[in-house]
Short mmCIF file of C-alpha atoms in Angstrom, two decimals:
data_model
loop_
_atom_site.label_atom_id
_atom_site.label_comp_id
_atom_site.label_asym_id
_atom_site.label_seq_id
_atom_site.Cartn_x
_atom_site.Cartn_y
_atom_site.Cartn_z
CA MET X 1 98.92 169.53 197.78
CA LEU X 2 98.14 170.23 194.14
CA GLY X 3 101.78 169.66 193.29
CA PHE X 4 101.70 166.31 195.02
CA ILE X 5 98.62 165.28 193.03
CA ALA X 6 100.20 166.47 189.80
CA VAL X 7 103.32 164.42 190.54
CA LYS X 8 101.24 161.35 191.29
CA ILE X 9 99.30 161.72 188.04
CA ALA X 10 102.52 162.15 186.08
CA GLU X 11 104.02 159.13 187.82
CA PHE X 12 100.99 157.00 186.94
CA TRP X 13 101.00 158.18 183.32
CA PHE X 14 104.71 157.52 182.88
CA SER X 15 104.70 154.09 184.51
CA SER X 16 101.69 152.95 182.46
CA HIS X 17 103.57 153.73 179.27
CA VAL X 18 106.69 151.97 180.50
CA ASN X 19 104.60 148.93 181.50
CA ASN X 20 102.98 148.92 178.08
CA ALA X 21 106.41 148.92 176.48
CA GLY X 22 107.48 146.02 178.69
CA TYR X 23 104.41 144.09 177.67
CA LEU X 24 105.12 144.68 173.98
CA GLU X 25 108.74 143.59 174.42
CA SER X 26 107.64 140.30 175.94
CA GLU X 27 105.08 139.87 173.14
CA ARG X 28 107.90 140.22 170.62
CA SER X 29 109.78 137.42 172.37
CA VAL X 30 106.66 135.25 172.27
CA ASP X 31 106.35 135.98 168.54
CA VAL X 32 109.92 134.78 167.92
CA GLU X 33 109.21 131.55 169.79
CA GLU X 34 106.08 131.04 167.70
CA ILE X 35 108.07 131.55 164.50
CA LYS X 36 110.65 129.03 165.65
CA ARG X 37 107.93 126.56 166.57
CA LEU X 38 106.23 126.90 163.18
CA ALA X 39 109.50 126.60 161.28
CA THR X 40 110.39 123.45 163.21
CA GLU X 41 106.96 121.94 162.61
CA ILE X 42 107.11 122.69 158.88
CA GLY X 43 110.61 121.25 158.73
CA ASP X 44 109.53 118.07 160.49
CA ILE X 45 106.55 117.60 158.18
CA GLY X 46 108.68 118.29 155.12
CA VAL X 47 111.37 115.83 156.16
CA GLY X 48 108.69 113.23 156.78
CA LEU X 49 107.24 113.72 153.31
CA TRP X 50 110.46 113.82 151.33
CA THR X 51 112.12 110.81 152.96
CA LYS X 52 109.63 108.56 151.20
CA ASN X 53 107.63 108.29 148.00
CA TRP X 54 104.10 109.61 147.65
CA SER X 55 101.27 107.76 149.37
CA GLU X 56 97.61 108.63 149.89
CA ASP X 57 98.27 108.92 153.60
CA ASP X 58 100.39 112.03 152.94
CA LEU X 59 97.47 114.26 152.08
CA VAL X 60 96.91 115.53 155.60
CA ASP X 61 100.59 116.33 156.13
CA GLU X 62 100.79 118.09 152.78
CA ARG X 63 97.85 120.31 153.61
CA ARG X 64 99.18 120.94 157.10
CA SER X 65 102.57 122.06 155.80
CA VAL X 66 100.97 124.51 153.36
CA ALA X 67 98.73 125.95 156.07
CA ARG X 68 101.63 126.26 158.51
CA LEU X 69 103.67 128.11 155.91
CA ARG X 70 100.88 130.64 155.66
CA ASP X 71 100.78 130.91 159.45
CA LEU X 72 104.54 131.40 159.47
CA THR X 73 104.26 134.20 156.91
CA SER X 74 101.64 135.91 159.07
CA ALA X 75 103.75 135.55 162.21
CA VAL X 76 106.81 137.03 160.51
CA SER X 77 104.79 139.89 158.99
CA LEU X 78 103.28 140.68 162.39
CA LEU X 79 106.55 140.67 164.31
CA PHE X 80 108.35 142.86 161.81
CA GLU X 81 105.43 144.97 160.62
CA ASP X 82 107.24 148.22 161.47
CA HIS X 83 110.64 147.00 160.30
CA GLU X 84 110.54 146.55 156.56
CA GLU X 85 114.18 145.49 156.21
CA PHE X 86 113.82 142.70 158.78
CA LYS X 87 110.49 141.59 157.35
CA LYS X 88 112.01 141.31 153.89
CA ALA X 89 114.98 139.29 155.17
CA ALA X 90 112.78 136.93 157.18
CA LEU X 91 110.27 136.43 154.37
CA LEU X 92 113.12 135.55 152.05
CA GLU X 93 113.98 132.70 154.41
CA VAL X 94 110.31 131.68 154.50
CA ASP X 95 110.34 131.60 150.69
CA ARG X 96 113.36 129.29 150.76
CA LEU X 97 111.70 126.95 153.22
CA ASP X 98 108.51 127.04 151.16
CA GLU X 99 110.45 126.20 148.02
CA ALA X 100 112.29 123.38 149.76
CA VAL X 101 109.07 121.79 151.03
CA THR X 102 106.38 122.53 148.44
CA SER X 103 108.08 122.86 145.08
CA GLY X 104 108.67 120.24 142.40
CA ASP X 105 106.47 117.19 142.76
CA PHE X 106 105.05 118.18 146.14
CA GLY X 107 101.36 117.36 146.19
CA THR X 108 101.64 115.06 143.19
CA ARG X 109 101.52 111.31 142.91
CA ARG X 110 104.93 111.43 141.24
CA ARG X 111 106.74 112.53 144.39
CA LYS X 112 109.81 110.43 145.13
CA ALA X 113 112.08 110.39 148.17
CA ASP X 114 114.78 113.06 147.81
CA PRO X 115 117.67 113.17 150.32
CA ALA X 116 119.00 116.46 148.92
CA ARG X 117 115.59 118.00 149.44
CA VAL X 118 115.50 116.75 153.03
CA ALA X 119 118.81 118.49 153.75
CA ALA X 120 117.50 121.73 152.18
CA ILE X 121 114.37 121.57 154.32
CA MET X 122 116.32 121.13 157.53
CA GLU X 123 118.60 124.00 156.60
CA GLY X 124 115.65 126.15 155.58
CA ALA X 125 113.78 125.64 158.84
CA SER X 126 116.91 126.43 160.81
CA SER X 127 117.54 129.58 158.73
CA VAL X 128 114.06 130.94 159.37
CA SER X 129 114.49 130.52 163.13
CA PHE X 130 117.96 132.03 163.12
CA CYS X 131 116.90 135.00 161.00
CA ALA X 132 113.91 135.75 163.22
CA LYS X 133 116.08 135.63 166.33
CA LYS X 134 118.82 137.75 164.80
CA CYS X 135 116.44 140.40 163.47
CA ARG X 136 114.54 140.52 166.75
CA ARG X 137 117.79 141.27 168.59
CA ARG X 138 118.49 144.11 166.23
CA MET X 139 115.12 145.74 166.84
CA ALA X 140 115.43 148.78 169.08
CA PRO X 141 114.14 147.92 172.55
CA LEU X 142 110.87 149.51 173.52
CA TRP X 143 111.07 151.33 176.80
CA PHE X 144 108.33 153.88 176.39
CA VAL X 145 105.25 153.47 174.21
CA ARG X 146 102.41 155.88 173.70
CA ARG X 147 99.06 154.19 173.71
CA LYS X 148 97.42 154.30 170.28
CA MET N 1 89.93 147.60 153.06
CA ASP N 2 89.75 147.42 149.29
CA HIS N 3 87.35 148.97 146.93
CA PRO N 4 85.54 145.94 145.48
CA SER N 5 86.97 146.60 142.08
CA ALA N 6 90.42 147.83 143.07
CA GLY N 7 93.17 145.27 143.22
CA ARG N 8 96.40 145.41 145.12
CA SER N 9 97.98 146.74 141.99
CA GLY N 10 95.83 149.85 142.33
CA LYS N 11 94.11 149.44 138.99
CA VAL N 12 90.36 149.78 139.00
CA THR N 13 88.56 147.06 137.13
CA ASP N 14 86.27 147.82 134.28
CA SER N 15 83.25 145.87 133.12
CA LYS N 16 85.38 143.70 130.78
CA GLU N 17 87.56 142.27 133.57
CA GLN N 18 86.67 138.82 134.81
CA VAL N 19 87.18 138.08 138.49
CA VAL N 20 88.05 134.60 139.65
CA LYS N 21 88.09 133.82 143.35
CA VAL N 22 90.19 130.69 143.55
CA VAL N 23 88.57 129.06 146.58
CA LYS N 24 85.03 129.78 145.37
CA ASP N 25 85.24 129.49 141.58
CA PHE N 26 87.87 126.77 141.37
CA HIS N 27 88.60 124.68 144.49
CA PRO N 28 88.83 125.40 148.24
CA LEU N 29 92.13 123.48 148.51
CA PRO N 30 94.32 124.23 145.51
CA ALA N 31 97.09 121.62 145.37
CA GLY N 32 98.99 119.40 143.00
CA ARG N 33 100.10 119.83 139.45
CA TYR N 34 98.36 117.30 137.24
CA LEU N 35 94.84 115.99 136.66
CA GLU N 36 95.71 112.78 138.50
CA ASP N 37 96.47 114.81 141.65
CA GLY N 38 92.85 115.74 142.23
CA PRO N 39 90.37 118.44 141.26
CA GLY N 40 92.35 121.37 142.69
CA ASN N 41 95.42 120.86 140.50
CA GLY N 42 97.42 123.58 138.78
CA THR N 43 96.96 122.25 135.27
CA THR N 44 93.17 122.43 135.49
CA PHE N 45 93.29 125.94 136.94
CA ARG N 46 95.55 127.07 134.16
CA GLU N 47 93.50 125.49 131.39
CA LYS N 48 90.14 126.57 132.78
CA PHE N 49 90.87 130.21 133.63
CA LEU N 50 94.28 131.47 132.63
CA VAL N 51 94.73 130.17 129.10
CA PRO N 52 91.29 131.31 127.87
CA ALA N 53 91.85 134.78 129.31
CA LEU N 54 95.21 135.15 127.62
CA GLN N 55 94.03 133.68 124.32
CA GLN N 56 91.07 136.04 124.25
CA HIS N 57 93.16 139.00 125.46
CA ARG N 58 90.81 139.39 128.39
CA ASP N 59 91.76 141.00 131.72
CA LEU N 60 91.57 138.55 134.58
CA LEU N 61 91.62 139.45 138.27
CA ILE N 62 92.55 136.48 140.43
CA ASP N 63 91.41 136.71 144.03
CA LEU N 64 93.71 134.62 146.23
CA ASP N 65 91.88 135.22 149.50
CA ASP N 66 90.66 132.62 151.98
CA ALA N 67 92.77 129.69 150.80
CA PRO N 68 94.71 127.83 153.51
CA GLY N 69 97.78 128.47 151.36
CA TYR N 70 99.21 127.81 147.92
CA PRO N 71 101.95 125.20 147.46
CA SER N 72 104.79 126.26 145.23
CA SER N 73 104.16 123.29 142.95
CA PHE N 74 100.59 124.42 142.28
CA LEU N 75 101.62 128.02 141.53
CA GLU N 76 104.49 126.92 139.32
CA GLU N 77 102.32 124.58 137.29
CA ALA N 78 99.49 127.08 136.91
CA PHE N 79 101.54 130.17 136.10
CA GLY N 80 104.99 128.92 135.12
CA GLY N 81 103.14 126.53 132.86
CA LEU N 82 101.80 129.47 130.87
CA VAL N 83 105.34 130.27 129.76
CA ARG N 84 105.87 126.66 128.70
CA LEU N 85 102.72 127.09 126.58
CA LYS N 86 104.50 129.98 124.85
CA PHE N 87 102.81 132.92 126.57
CA SER N 88 105.42 135.58 127.25
CA PRO N 89 105.84 137.11 130.72
CA GLU N 90 104.87 140.47 129.20
CA VAL N 91 101.52 139.13 127.98
CA ILE N 92 100.92 137.39 131.30
CA ARG N 93 101.62 140.61 133.21
CA LYS N 94 99.40 142.55 130.84
CA PHE N 95 96.25 140.52 131.39
CA LEU N 96 96.59 138.89 134.82
CA ARG N 97 96.18 140.78 138.10
CA PHE N 98 95.94 139.54 141.66
CA ARG N 99 94.02 140.59 144.71
CA VAL N 100 94.66 139.74 148.36
CA THR N 101 93.21 141.26 151.50
CA ASP N 102 95.71 139.93 154.04
CA PRO N 103 99.12 141.58 153.49
CA ALA N 104 100.77 138.27 154.42
CA ASP N 105 99.28 136.75 151.25
CA GLU N 106 101.17 139.22 149.10
CA ARG N 107 104.00 136.73 149.31
CA TYR N 108 102.08 134.44 146.95
CA ILE N 109 101.83 137.17 144.33
CA ARG N 110 105.58 137.65 144.53
CA ARG N 111 106.11 133.89 144.23
CA ILE N 112 103.84 133.70 141.18
CA TRP N 113 105.90 136.28 139.31
CA GLU N 114 109.10 134.53 140.37
CA HIS N 115 107.78 131.28 138.86
CA VAL N 116 106.87 133.08 135.64
CA GLU N 117 110.32 134.67 135.34
CA ARG N 118 112.10 131.44 136.22
CA ALA N 119 110.08 129.51 133.64
CA ALA N 120 110.95 132.14 131.04
CA ALA N 121 114.64 131.85 131.89
CA ALA N 122 114.46 128.07 131.58
CA VAL N 123 112.81 128.28 128.17
CA HIS N 124 115.44 130.68 126.77
#
């Protein structure tokens, strides 16, 4: 009888840790989708801004792109917080996207349409998504996690 | 998380160090490069806080917290612009320090130093 109870307790303990690991794995996948969504949004805003000259109407989009870049940095840092090598690689891609969108005459009245910049933005957004996906795949799968 | 006077660099401030919190002491939405771009522009930030600190050889701790973000153009104008005004990267590193609470914002500190080094390379 006692043995049966002990086995049941052990079974419960083990399965709760496995379930926790499964939950964390699915959270990681959600994080990657969020990163891809943010990168796409930033890319779309950036393309919209740099396909035309500055206008007063651009202020909201400019502020939105800067805020989304910060959100993207947070999302990347969170996903890869225990994987320094992946975090570094992904943040490098975020830097490139940031540079493509917000450098030069971004935020100034002197901003002029720049087709080369538009291409760099599209490539940058795509690179962030690809890097996040690639690094996520290389992360060791969680199958058993101790509760903290 | 941080001792009030300890920056991310680990140095403890002394009574001579000035602290500037960008969103509180300058503008809640830092953006743009030039005066015509609005009150939160990089030129004004540089001229109001950075240049006086470097000219007077005064330590300056710049708190980057609570901003919605910092565009590259703003950071480049504010900090890269110091190099164009003939301040060397060594002098800039000697007197300017940065503080962030959110680890994700450490990226801006890295970007600032990249702009300084790139401006120095362009000048030479």
